[in-house]
Tab-separated table of C-alpha atoms and ligand atoms in Angstrom:
chain	number	residue	atom	x	y	z
A	4	UNK	CA	41.398	-110.543	78.672
A	5	UNK	CA	41.577	-111.915	82.214
A	6	UNK	CA	44.605	-113.939	83.232
A	7	UNK	CA	42.654	-116.728	84.903
A	8	UNK	CA	45.501	-118.260	86.864
A	9	UNK	CA	45.581	-115.185	89.112
A	10	UNK	CA	41.858	-115.092	89.891
A	11	UNK	CA	41.472	-116.533	93.383
A	12	UNK	CA	38.673	-118.892	94.369
A	13	UNK	CA	35.957	-117.168	96.366
A	14	UNK	CA	36.431	-117.357	100.100
A	15	UNK	CA	34.185	-116.540	103.032
A	16	UNK	CA	37.224	-115.933	105.204
A	17	UNK	CA	37.576	-112.350	106.427
A	18	UNK	CA	40.625	-110.930	108.134
A	19	UNK	CA	40.345	-108.903	111.320
A	20	UNK	CA	42.058	-105.492	111.252
A	21	UNK	CA	45.793	-105.646	110.641
A	22	UNK	CA	48.598	-104.408	108.421
A	23	UNK	CA	51.361	-105.564	106.112
A	24	UNK	CA	54.543	-103.771	105.056
A	25	UNK	CA	57.115	-104.192	102.332
A	26	UNK	CA	60.026	-102.407	100.735
A	27	UNK	CA	60.573	-102.489	96.969
A	28	UNK	CA	63.498	-101.092	94.993
A	29	UNK	CA	63.586	-98.698	92.129
A	30	UNK	CA	64.979	-100.188	88.922
A	31	UNK	CA	66.900	-98.854	85.960
A	32	UNK	CA	66.163	-100.314	82.538
A	33	UNK	CA	69.112	-101.112	80.294
A	34	UNK	CA	66.849	-102.335	77.493
A	35	UNK	CA	63.987	-99.875	77.564
A	36	UNK	CA	60.248	-100.470	77.701
A	37	UNK	CA	58.806	-97.734	75.505
A	38	UNK	CA	55.450	-98.462	73.902
A	39	UNK	CA	52.549	-100.481	75.287
A	40	UNK	CA	49.167	-101.860	74.294
A	41	UNK	CA	46.036	-103.332	75.905
A	42	UNK	CA	46.130	-103.055	79.660
A	43	UNK	CA	49.760	-102.404	80.447
A	44	UNK	CA	51.298	-104.915	78.038
A	45	UNK	CA	54.715	-104.008	76.605
A	46	UNK	CA	55.453	-103.772	72.890
A	47	UNK	CA	58.924	-105.209	73.523
A	48	UNK	CA	60.795	-107.111	76.205
A	49	UNK	CA	62.879	-104.969	78.569
A	50	UNK	CA	65.710	-105.729	81.001
A	51	UNK	CA	66.663	-103.847	84.157
A	52	UNK	CA	68.990	-103.752	87.132
A	53	UNK	CA	67.137	-103.614	90.442
A	54	UNK	CA	68.676	-101.003	92.717
A	55	UNK	CA	69.684	-101.440	96.305
A	56	UNK	CA	69.284	-98.099	98.117
A	57	UNK	CA	66.567	-96.256	96.177
A	58	UNK	CA	63.346	-97.838	97.373
A	59	UNK	CA	59.806	-97.289	98.598
A	60	UNK	CA	58.520	-98.618	101.888
A	61	UNK	CA	54.779	-99.074	102.183
A	62	UNK	CA	52.410	-100.180	104.937
A	63	UNK	CA	48.897	-101.247	104.034
A	64	UNK	CA	46.607	-101.187	107.082
A	65	UNK	CA	43.160	-102.732	106.672
A	66	UNK	CA	39.925	-102.901	108.624
A	67	UNK	CA	36.933	-104.922	107.427
A	68	UNK	CA	33.909	-102.945	106.215
A	69	UNK	CA	30.501	-103.726	104.747
A	70	UNK	CA	30.250	-101.350	101.748
A	71	UNK	CA	31.777	-103.612	99.115
A	72	UNK	CA	33.694	-100.764	97.473
A	73	UNK	CA	37.346	-99.788	97.191
A	74	UNK	CA	37.932	-97.301	99.942
A	75	UNK	CA	41.315	-95.950	101.025
A	76	UNK	CA	43.387	-92.988	102.114
A	77	UNK	CA	47.070	-92.350	101.411
A	78	UNK	CA	49.815	-90.780	103.495
A	79	UNK	CA	53.190	-89.894	102.035
A	80	UNK	CA	55.943	-89.331	104.566
A	81	UNK	CA	53.265	-89.140	107.298
A	82	UNK	CA	51.232	-86.415	105.539
A	83	UNK	CA	47.909	-86.955	103.817
A	84	UNK	CA	48.666	-87.209	100.073
A	85	UNK	CA	45.433	-86.995	98.056
A	86	UNK	CA	47.526	-86.286	94.926
A	87	UNK	CA	48.572	-89.969	94.944
A	88	UNK	CA	44.967	-91.170	95.025
A	89	UNK	CA	44.076	-91.222	91.301
A	90	UNK	CA	46.999	-93.493	90.374
A	91	UNK	CA	46.297	-95.855	93.274
A	92	UNK	CA	42.585	-95.805	92.461
A	93	UNK	CA	43.360	-96.910	88.892
A	94	UNK	CA	45.633	-99.608	90.300
A	95	UNK	CA	42.901	-100.906	92.637
A	96	UNK	CA	40.315	-100.900	89.830
A	97	UNK	CA	42.624	-102.869	87.542
A	98	UNK	CA	43.620	-105.409	90.178
A	99	UNK	CA	40.109	-105.936	91.579
A	100	UNK	CA	39.245	-108.885	89.272
A	101	UNK	CA	42.392	-110.598	90.623
A	102	UNK	CA	41.952	-109.504	94.230
A	103	UNK	CA	38.166	-109.222	94.793
A	104	UNK	CA	38.660	-109.415	98.573
A	105	UNK	CA	40.024	-105.837	98.479
A	106	UNK	CA	36.542	-104.378	98.420
A	107	UNK	CA	35.756	-105.901	101.821
A	108	UNK	CA	38.203	-103.616	103.652
A	109	UNK	CA	38.990	-99.992	104.293
A	110	UNK	CA	42.673	-99.226	103.717
A	111	UNK	CA	45.147	-96.718	105.058
A	112	UNK	CA	48.339	-96.611	103.012
A	113	UNK	CA	51.523	-95.127	104.454
A	114	UNK	CA	54.416	-94.753	102.067
A	115	UNK	CA	57.941	-93.274	102.155
A	116	UNK	CA	60.837	-93.189	99.707
A	117	UNK	CA	64.517	-93.445	100.572
A	118	UNK	CA	65.256	-90.937	97.817
A	119	UNK	CA	64.064	-87.314	97.910
A	120	UNK	CA	60.583	-86.927	96.400
A	121	UNK	CA	61.659	-84.010	94.240
A	122	UNK	CA	64.792	-85.648	92.827
A	123	UNK	CA	63.318	-86.465	89.450
A	124	UNK	CA	63.518	-90.180	90.317
A	125	UNK	CA	60.213	-91.821	89.472
A	126	UNK	CA	58.707	-93.591	92.461
A	127	UNK	CA	55.914	-95.302	90.544
A	128	UNK	CA	57.914	-98.511	89.942
A	129	UNK	CA	59.037	-98.975	93.549
A	130	UNK	CA	55.734	-97.626	94.900
A	131	UNK	CA	53.478	-99.908	92.890
A	132	UNK	CA	55.712	-102.903	93.588
A	133	UNK	CA	55.697	-102.225	97.351
A	134	UNK	CA	51.908	-101.825	97.377
A	135	UNK	CA	51.420	-105.018	95.363
A	136	UNK	CA	53.571	-106.960	97.805
A	137	UNK	CA	51.373	-105.721	100.672
A	138	UNK	CA	48.255	-106.845	98.772
A	139	UNK	CA	49.842	-110.249	98.177
A	140	UNK	CA	50.666	-110.602	101.882
A	141	UNK	CA	46.977	-110.037	102.576
A	142	UNK	CA	46.056	-112.624	99.980
A	143	UNK	CA	48.491	-115.072	101.525
A	144	UNK	CA	46.738	-114.554	104.904
A	145	UNK	CA	43.438	-115.402	103.182
A	146	UNK	CA	44.895	-118.314	101.196
A	147	UNK	CA	47.731	-119.733	103.342
A	148	UNK	CA	48.370	-122.580	100.890
A	149	UNK	CA	49.762	-120.088	98.330
A	150	UNK	CA	53.265	-121.018	97.115
A	151	UNK	CA	56.213	-118.605	97.198
A	152	UNK	CA	56.548	-118.827	93.417
A	153	UNK	CA	52.889	-117.829	92.943
A	154	UNK	CA	53.268	-115.048	95.520
A	155	UNK	CA	56.096	-113.288	93.673
A	156	UNK	CA	54.717	-113.904	90.196
A	157	UNK	CA	51.356	-112.463	91.136
A	158	UNK	CA	53.024	-109.524	92.918
A	159	UNK	CA	54.830	-108.664	89.663
A	160	UNK	CA	51.596	-109.161	87.713
A	161	UNK	CA	49.657	-106.756	89.967
A	162	UNK	CA	52.523	-104.230	90.072
A	163	UNK	CA	52.504	-104.132	86.260
A	164	UNK	CA	48.870	-103.082	86.317
A	165	UNK	CA	49.915	-100.058	88.399
A	166	UNK	CA	52.952	-99.113	86.300
A	167	UNK	CA	54.664	-101.209	83.645
A	168	UNK	CA	58.205	-100.874	84.964
A	169	UNK	CA	56.960	-101.796	88.477
A	170	UNK	CA	56.658	-105.413	87.301
A	171	UNK	CA	60.484	-105.496	87.358
A	172	UNK	CA	60.819	-104.056	90.905
A	173	UNK	CA	59.945	-107.282	92.705
A	174	UNK	CA	63.091	-109.341	92.496
A	175	UNK	CA	66.681	-108.868	91.269
A	176	UNK	CA	69.470	-108.307	90.447
A	177	UNK	CA	68.474	-108.451	86.760
A	178	UNK	CA	64.832	-108.571	85.696
A	179	UNK	CA	63.226	-109.231	82.328
A	180	UNK	CA	59.684	-108.212	81.442
A	181	UNK	CA	57.974	-108.946	78.141
A	182	UNK	CA	57.749	-111.962	75.898
A	183	UNK	CA	60.820	-113.016	73.948
A	184	UNK	CA	60.828	-116.260	71.964
A	185	UNK	CA	64.439	-116.986	72.980
A	186	UNK	CA	64.060	-116.258	76.719
A	187	UNK	CA	62.458	-119.171	78.490
A	188	UNK	CA	59.676	-118.238	80.896
A	189	UNK	CA	59.490	-114.636	79.678
A	190	UNK	CA	55.991	-113.229	79.339
A	191	UNK	CA	54.089	-110.007	78.865
A	192	UNK	CA	52.044	-110.201	82.033
A	193	UNK	CA	54.836	-110.264	84.599
A	194	UNK	CA	58.590	-109.936	84.984
A	195	UNK	CA	60.979	-112.805	85.672
A	196	UNK	CA	64.468	-112.847	87.171
A	197	UNK	CA	67.137	-113.177	84.478
A	198	UNK	CA	67.454	-116.959	83.991
A	199	UNK	CA	71.075	-116.688	82.778
A	200	UNK	CA	74.108	-116.717	85.084
A	201	UNK	CA	75.587	-113.215	85.314
A	202	UNK	CA	79.383	-112.827	85.012
A	203	UNK	CA	81.110	-111.712	88.282
A	204	UNK	CA	82.251	-108.510	86.507
A	205	UNK	CA	78.705	-107.156	86.835
A	206	UNK	CA	78.206	-108.183	90.469
A	207	UNK	CA	77.589	-105.178	92.727
A	208	UNK	CA	77.613	-102.959	89.652
A	209	UNK	CA	77.395	-99.321	90.716
A	210	UNK	CA	74.714	-96.827	89.692
A	211	UNK	CA	75.328	-93.222	90.695
A	212	UNK	CA	72.376	-91.049	89.728
A	213	UNK	CA	73.332	-87.513	88.771
A	214	UNK	CA	70.412	-85.217	89.578
A	215	UNK	CA	70.298	-82.787	86.679
A	216	UNK	CA	66.697	-81.737	87.123
A	217	UNK	CA	64.541	-82.207	90.208
A	218	UNK	CA	61.391	-80.857	88.605
A	219	UNK	CA	58.299	-82.693	87.438
A	220	UNK	CA	58.703	-83.996	83.877
A	221	UNK	CA	56.895	-81.972	81.229
A	222	UNK	CA	55.690	-85.093	79.422
A	223	UNK	CA	54.728	-88.143	81.504
A	224	UNK	CA	55.919	-91.646	80.613
A	225	UNK	CA	52.313	-92.673	80.046
A	226	UNK	CA	51.931	-90.005	77.365
A	227	UNK	CA	55.330	-90.939	75.919
A	228	UNK	CA	54.224	-94.574	75.581
A	229	UNK	CA	51.046	-93.392	73.823
A	230	UNK	CA	53.089	-91.442	71.302
A	231	UNK	CA	54.702	-94.714	70.196
A	232	UNK	CA	51.348	-95.559	68.615
A	233	UNK	CA	51.571	-94.182	65.067
A	234	UNK	CA	55.255	-93.372	65.598
A	235	UNK	CA	57.052	-93.672	62.246
A	236	UNK	CA	59.970	-95.694	63.703
A	237	UNK	CA	58.083	-97.708	66.332
A	238	UNK	CA	58.011	-101.061	64.567
A	239	UNK	CA	61.704	-100.955	63.780
A	240	UNK	CA	62.445	-99.956	67.368
A	241	UNK	CA	60.520	-102.936	68.783
A	242	UNK	CA	62.429	-105.276	66.448
A	243	UNK	CA	65.715	-103.670	67.496
A	244	UNK	CA	64.890	-104.092	71.204
A	245	UNK	CA	64.294	-107.816	70.630
A	246	UNK	CA	67.797	-108.147	69.137
A	247	UNK	CA	69.394	-105.880	71.752
A	248	UNK	CA	68.071	-107.808	74.738
A	249	UNK	CA	69.700	-111.033	73.540
A	250	UNK	CA	72.940	-109.222	72.856
A	251	UNK	CA	72.911	-107.616	76.298
A	252	UNK	CA	72.270	-110.971	77.983
A	253	UNK	CA	75.289	-112.303	76.096
A	254	UNK	CA	77.462	-109.419	77.381
A	255	UNK	CA	76.173	-109.841	80.940
A	256	UNK	CA	76.883	-113.561	80.815
A	257	UNK	CA	80.365	-113.312	79.309
A	258	UNK	CA	81.458	-110.186	81.219
A	259	UNK	CA	81.976	-108.178	78.025
A	260	UNK	CA	82.365	-104.617	79.332
A	261	UNK	CA	82.914	-103.023	75.923
A	262	UNK	CA	79.846	-104.624	74.388
A	263	UNK	CA	77.807	-103.668	77.462
A	264	UNK	CA	78.856	-100.007	77.320
A	265	UNK	CA	78.115	-99.601	73.637
A	266	UNK	CA	74.727	-101.259	73.813
A	267	UNK	CA	73.531	-99.616	77.042
A	268	UNK	CA	74.393	-96.114	75.846
A	269	UNK	CA	72.813	-96.787	72.469
A	270	UNK	CA	69.566	-97.919	74.170
A	271	UNK	CA	69.473	-94.744	76.274
A	272	UNK	CA	69.939	-92.476	73.279
A	273	UNK	CA	67.436	-94.476	71.225
A	274	UNK	CA	64.805	-93.945	73.934
A	275	UNK	CA	65.335	-90.198	73.737
A	276	UNK	CA	65.467	-90.327	69.943
A	277	UNK	CA	61.975	-91.840	70.041
A	278	UNK	CA	60.784	-88.862	72.086
A	279	UNK	CA	62.450	-86.396	69.731
A	280	UNK	CA	60.796	-88.013	66.700
A	281	UNK	CA	57.309	-88.394	68.208
A	282	UNK	CA	54.476	-86.117	67.061
A	283	UNK	CA	54.298	-83.919	69.042
A	284	UNK	CA	58.086	-84.095	69.513
A	285	UNK	CA	59.689	-83.249	72.817
A	286	UNK	CA	63.001	-83.217	74.682
A	287	UNK	CA	63.617	-84.391	78.227
A	288	UNK	CA	67.403	-84.014	78.175
A	289	UNK	CA	68.842	-80.734	79.432
A	290	UNK	CA	72.067	-79.043	78.296
A	291	UNK	CA	73.773	-80.491	81.400
A	292	UNK	CA	72.668	-84.009	80.379
A	293	UNK	CA	74.623	-83.595	77.139
A	294	UNK	CA	77.604	-82.040	78.912
A	295	UNK	CA	77.730	-85.048	81.244
A	296	UNK	CA	77.538	-87.474	78.322
A	297	UNK	CA	80.410	-85.700	76.538
A	298	UNK	CA	82.459	-85.700	79.751
A	299	UNK	CA	81.879	-89.455	80.218
A	300	UNK	CA	83.075	-90.130	76.667
A	301	UNK	CA	86.217	-88.030	77.187
A	302	UNK	CA	86.884	-89.694	80.536
A	303	UNK	CA	86.543	-93.158	79.053
A	304	UNK	CA	88.866	-92.339	76.199
A	305	UNK	CA	91.582	-90.871	78.395
A	306	UNK	CA	91.412	-93.347	81.311
A	307	UNK	CA	90.250	-96.595	79.687
A	308	UNK	CA	87.741	-97.044	82.550
A	309	UNK	CA	84.372	-98.765	82.026
A	310	UNK	CA	82.163	-95.859	83.102
A	311	UNK	CA	79.033	-95.532	80.958
A	312	UNK	CA	75.598	-93.967	81.234
A	313	UNK	CA	71.956	-94.682	80.796
A	314	UNK	CA	68.934	-92.393	80.966
A	315	UNK	CA	65.346	-92.956	81.978
A	316	UNK	CA	62.528	-90.738	80.776
A	317	UNK	CA	64.062	-87.583	82.222
A	318	UNK	CA	67.162	-85.391	82.355
A	319	UNK	CA	69.008	-87.258	85.130
A	320	UNK	CA	71.960	-89.457	84.207
A	321	UNK	CA	72.592	-92.920	85.652
A	322	UNK	CA	76.326	-93.652	85.774
A	323	UNK	CA	77.083	-97.359	85.571
A	324	UNK	CA	80.485	-98.803	86.502
A	325	UNK	CA	82.082	-101.785	88.238
A	326	UNK	CA	82.738	-101.639	91.969
A	327	UNK	CA	86.484	-101.967	91.353
A	328	UNK	CA	86.409	-98.521	89.668
A	329	UNK	CA	84.464	-96.873	92.475
A	330	UNK	CA	87.225	-94.772	94.009
A	331	UNK	CA	88.388	-93.262	90.733
A	332	UNK	CA	84.849	-92.706	89.471
A	333	UNK	CA	83.744	-91.026	92.705
A	334	UNK	CA	86.655	-88.604	92.431
A	335	UNK	CA	85.610	-87.795	88.843
A	336	UNK	CA	82.007	-87.281	89.974
A	337	UNK	CA	82.930	-85.039	92.897
A	338	UNK	CA	85.501	-82.967	91.021
A	339	UNK	CA	83.795	-82.682	87.679
A	340	UNK	CA	80.384	-84.267	86.973
A	341	UNK	CA	78.651	-82.916	90.090
A	342	UNK	CA	79.157	-79.388	88.745
A	343	UNK	CA	76.484	-80.177	86.125
A	344	UNK	CA	74.023	-81.384	88.801
A	345	UNK	CA	71.277	-79.284	90.358
A	346	UNK	CA	72.767	-78.086	93.663
A	347	UNK	CA	75.569	-80.613	93.074
A	348	UNK	CA	73.179	-83.466	93.960
A	349	UNK	CA	73.748	-87.143	93.175
A	350	UNK	CA	72.670	-90.433	94.730
A	351	UNK	CA	74.988	-93.422	95.124
A	352	UNK	CA	73.411	-96.802	94.555
A	353	UNK	CA	74.251	-100.237	93.235
A	354	UNK	CA	72.555	-103.321	91.883
A	355	UNK	CA	70.348	-104.955	94.511
A	356	UNK	CA	68.568	-108.204	95.239
A	357	UNK	CA	64.949	-107.077	95.052
A	358	UNK	CA	62.058	-106.366	97.381
A	359	UNK	CA	61.703	-107.445	100.996
A	360	UNK	CA	58.650	-108.171	103.115
A	361	UNK	CA	58.820	-106.399	106.456
B	484	DP6	C1	61.718	-94.919	80.157
B	484	DP6	O1	56.673	-97.853	83.689
B	484	DP6	O2	56.818	-95.376	84.059
B	484	DP6	O3	61.622	-95.777	82.367
B	484	DP6	O4	53.606	-98.221	82.416
B	484	DP6	O5	52.866	-95.889	81.915
B	484	DP6	O6	53.589	-96.498	84.239
B	484	DP6	P1	53.744	-96.759	82.757
B	484	DP6	O7	55.219	-96.294	82.363
B	484	DP6	P2	56.576	-96.502	83.121
B	484	DP6	O8	57.607	-96.364	81.890
B	484	DP6	C2	58.975	-96.521	82.098
B	484	DP6	C3	59.714	-96.073	80.916
B	484	DP6	C4	61.218	-96.039	81.047
B	484	DP6	C5	61.850	-97.321	80.534
B	484	DP6	C6	61.780	-98.524	81.434
B	484	DP6	O9	61.731	-98.400	82.661
B	484	DP6	O10	61.840	-99.638	80.853
């Protein structure tokens, strides 16, 4: 079904050659999106922290052409990257009804990540969000009367069509995507900024990503989402996520560190439990992932610190902790946790404000 509010009126206006750039952050889900239907619609509402340092910067250069087809080339870190084409092609095809002007131009896309490509950090969320923001800047040039609110909502809407979690990489610090009857303004088609006031305890919350495995995942997220269809526990999981998101918002609002830790870790392990109980079943955690988790639990018990973890669909571990605990946590990471990382690698980040137009 087409979302009519994002279909622009036809225009005869044509832009001369030019380019637009944007930078969009990666995000880490605390309440996980796992399971989708239709065209990129989530089976449950999810909630994420936008990151500050891990991001994708994209430039979309355009020149008018006469063929009336989608036509583009992609460069990643200045090198031609045809391997990125199929995903971007799918994105363009899906967004075309909402951005029909795209077929009037030839595009050259230049993209770079601030994090190493082979770090196991997915770039599809930040990449699709950055590209969508470039498309929206073009649309704004064609339709200058566009409001800022429409601009960012449509950017999230288009990003979602490229990759579900990309919908949440537009703004920050906390984003919610998916419809929830108790969260005003929430919807399936695009992500919104958390409408509730976050407690100062979570301001500048730290996320240090321990790189356990740099390799390509054996099972893609897209396949993982598919396996939630006919999954024996799927329905119960979606119901649980709906309860968990409200509980997490309560903890974020009241500054309840204990509640936050328990819920965030439970969500991470539930995500992986879904993978382990899919048919076919699979594992993305590595032995080091489990060693890190055990070490975090020991550390918390002996020090009383608020360090906790979450996982995305991979072996890497995101360490979450308040800025006030940074010094102590960094010492623990350097002396102990980094020994479980591939080549000792980790990336220091923190909660960020969202994408920027360049
Ligand atoms: C585990 O957004 O990568 O990171 O919509 O197929 O592109 P597609 O999937 P994707 O799935 C992300 C899954 C997750 C949880 C999350 O980010 O909410």
